[in-house]
């Protein structure tokens, strides 16, 4: 897939002086159009317009909130992170994935609307190009994704997110496999 350059100065200027991109997208402003995958009364999932990895998603609350901890009750936060988990699981089904990356970025100075980045690292990426290097425009460059490919990925993600939650990848694990040894022993026989 082709990588393209990116005018980071223009992006920074727009982020710091322009309106909230999430709020404008949700209001239907064509200048801030993103491919929305899922929207309900509380959350929105959409494809990143500036991806460094194929299928990179953003998950955000519909309501403008700026602090990923202080602006959420524990229940609100749990709902957002459940959707992040579902979006990541859907992404794994749609694009080749070695690992899912999840980040909360933004700043009070720009891109202040809480949004969680969910990105799939494809298999075979050299270690030096993984982790933060895979997510930064400076090191990775932007991925050029055609409109047709964007529509295809969006459709597949919508289908995955509307399907019942799949837990096949957990079928061979038991709850005790994930507990520290002490806690598992404390529970005693069933």
mmCIF file of C-alpha atoms in Angstrom, residues 42-149:
data_model
loop_
_atom_site.group_PDB
_atom_site.id
_atom_site.type_symbol
_atom_site.label_atom_id
_atom_site.label_comp_id
_atom_site.label_asym_id
_atom_site.label_seq_id
_atom_site.Cartn_x
_atom_site.Cartn_y
_atom_site.Cartn_z
ATOM 1 C CA UNK A 42 -23.713 7.838 23.453
ATOM 2 C CA UNK A 43 -20.825 6.859 21.142
ATOM 3 C CA UNK A 44 -19.469 6.996 17.631
ATOM 4 C CA UNK A 45 -16.924 4.775 15.843
ATOM 5 C CA UNK A 46 -15.388 6.081 12.624
ATOM 6 C CA UNK A 47 -12.461 5.505 10.293
ATOM 7 C CA UNK A 48 -9.513 7.830 10.822
ATOM 8 C CA UNK A 49 -9.199 10.218 7.885
ATOM 9 C CA UNK A 50 -5.425 10.292 8.366
ATOM 10 C CA UNK A 51 -4.480 6.630 8.933
ATOM 11 C CA UNK A 52 -0.986 5.281 9.324
ATOM 12 C CA UNK A 53 -2.410 1.737 9.519
ATOM 13 C CA UNK A 54 -5.195 0.193 7.425
ATOM 14 C CA UNK A 55 -8.615 0.411 9.054
ATOM 15 C CA UNK A 56 -7.507 2.689 11.895
ATOM 16 C CA UNK A 57 -10.551 3.632 13.944
ATOM 17 C CA UNK A 58 -11.476 6.393 16.337
ATOM 18 C CA UNK A 59 -14.012 5.786 19.122
ATOM 19 C CA UNK A 60 -15.504 8.822 20.864
ATOM 20 C CA UNK A 61 -18.403 9.866 23.037
ATOM 21 C CA UNK A 62 -21.066 11.817 21.144
ATOM 22 C CA UNK A 63 -21.111 14.419 23.907
ATOM 23 C CA UNK A 64 -18.079 16.721 23.842
ATOM 24 C CA UNK A 65 -15.864 15.628 26.743
ATOM 25 C CA UNK A 66 -12.246 16.664 27.153
ATOM 26 C CA UNK A 67 -10.792 14.595 29.995
ATOM 27 C CA UNK A 68 -10.720 10.836 29.503
ATOM 28 C CA UNK A 69 -10.942 10.288 33.284
ATOM 29 C CA UNK A 70 -12.462 13.350 35.015
ATOM 30 C CA UNK A 71 -15.275 13.878 32.475
ATOM 31 C CA UNK A 72 -16.603 10.316 32.781
ATOM 32 C CA UNK A 73 -18.305 8.396 35.526
ATOM 33 C CA UNK A 74 -16.942 4.898 36.009
ATOM 34 C CA UNK A 75 -20.053 3.552 34.271
ATOM 35 C CA UNK A 76 -19.668 5.954 31.308
ATOM 36 C CA UNK A 77 -16.012 5.019 31.004
ATOM 37 C CA UNK A 78 -16.840 1.303 31.074
ATOM 38 C CA UNK A 79 -19.335 1.804 28.235
ATOM 39 C CA UNK A 80 -16.761 3.654 26.119
ATOM 40 C CA UNK A 81 -14.084 1.017 26.720
ATOM 41 C CA UNK A 82 -16.511 -1.835 25.968
ATOM 42 C CA UNK A 83 -17.048 -0.219 22.576
ATOM 43 C CA UNK A 84 -13.272 0.198 22.119
ATOM 44 C CA UNK A 85 -12.949 -3.539 22.778
ATOM 45 C CA UNK A 86 -15.719 -4.385 20.294
ATOM 46 C CA UNK A 87 -14.203 -2.069 17.677
ATOM 47 C CA UNK A 88 -10.789 -3.696 18.144
ATOM 48 C CA UNK A 89 -12.292 -7.178 17.859
ATOM 49 C CA UNK A 90 -14.113 -6.149 14.665
ATOM 50 C CA UNK A 91 -10.930 -4.639 13.241
ATOM 51 C CA UNK A 92 -9.090 -7.918 13.867
ATOM 52 C CA UNK A 93 -11.698 -9.697 11.747
ATOM 53 C CA UNK A 94 -11.403 -7.231 8.850
ATOM 54 C CA UNK A 95 -7.691 -6.492 8.398
ATOM 55 C CA UNK A 96 -4.623 -8.696 8.953
ATOM 56 C CA UNK A 97 -3.603 -8.111 12.562
ATOM 57 C CA UNK A 98 -0.626 -9.042 14.684
ATOM 58 C CA UNK A 99 -1.605 -6.745 17.553
ATOM 59 C CA UNK A 100 -4.217 -4.079 18.318
ATOM 60 C CA UNK A 101 -2.951 -0.711 19.522
ATOM 61 C CA UNK A 102 -5.183 1.506 21.678
ATOM 62 C CA UNK A 103 -4.375 5.114 22.625
ATOM 63 C CA UNK A 104 -6.156 8.120 24.051
ATOM 64 C CA UNK A 105 -4.641 11.217 22.509
ATOM 65 C CA UNK A 106 -5.633 14.851 22.126
ATOM 66 C CA UNK A 107 -4.896 17.998 24.065
ATOM 67 C CA UNK A 108 -6.724 20.898 25.665
ATOM 68 C CA UNK A 109 -4.895 22.950 23.013
ATOM 69 C CA UNK A 110 -6.251 20.989 20.044
ATOM 70 C CA UNK A 111 -8.281 17.867 19.255
ATOM 71 C CA UNK A 112 -9.709 18.200 22.766
ATOM 72 C CA UNK A 113 -12.772 15.944 22.248
ATOM 73 C CA UNK A 114 -11.935 12.604 23.864
ATOM 74 C CA UNK A 115 -11.292 10.042 21.158
ATOM 75 C CA UNK A 116 -9.638 6.653 21.413
ATOM 76 C CA UNK A 117 -7.416 5.444 18.573
ATOM 77 C CA UNK A 118 -7.796 1.751 17.710
ATOM 78 C CA UNK A 119 -5.242 0.510 15.174
ATOM 79 C CA UNK A 120 -4.247 -2.906 13.846
ATOM 80 C CA UNK A 121 -0.549 -3.603 13.409
ATOM 81 C CA UNK A 122 -0.263 -5.966 10.429
ATOM 82 C CA UNK A 123 1.878 -9.103 10.694
ATOM 83 C CA UNK A 124 5.484 -8.892 9.560
ATOM 84 C CA UNK A 125 6.219 -5.264 10.417
ATOM 85 C CA UNK A 126 9.854 -4.988 11.589
ATOM 86 C CA UNK A 127 10.130 -4.280 15.320
ATOM 87 C CA UNK A 128 11.675 -0.836 14.728
ATOM 88 C CA UNK A 129 8.533 0.175 12.797
ATOM 89 C CA UNK A 130 6.060 -1.091 15.409
ATOM 90 C CA UNK A 131 4.487 0.549 18.465
ATOM 91 C CA UNK A 132 4.536 4.358 18.438
ATOM 92 C CA UNK A 133 6.555 4.402 15.188
ATOM 93 C CA UNK A 134 3.643 2.676 13.417
ATOM 94 C CA UNK A 135 1.227 5.362 14.594
ATOM 95 C CA UNK A 136 3.257 8.521 13.951
ATOM 96 C CA UNK A 137 2.997 10.381 10.669
ATOM 97 C CA UNK A 138 6.633 11.440 10.894
ATOM 98 C CA UNK A 139 7.931 7.870 10.906
ATOM 99 C CA UNK A 140 5.172 5.859 9.217
ATOM 100 C CA UNK A 141 3.720 8.374 6.767
ATOM 101 C CA UNK A 142 0.050 8.376 5.899
ATOM 102 C CA UNK A 143 -1.534 5.440 4.166
ATOM 103 C CA UNK A 144 -3.247 6.263 0.895
ATOM 104 C CA UNK A 145 -6.540 4.378 0.973
ATOM 105 C CA UNK A 146 -8.856 4.560 -2.031
ATOM 106 C CA UNK A 147 -12.506 5.518 -1.626
ATOM 107 C CA UNK A 148 -13.502 2.020 -2.772
ATOM 108 C CA UNK A 149 -11.255 0.354 -0.211
#
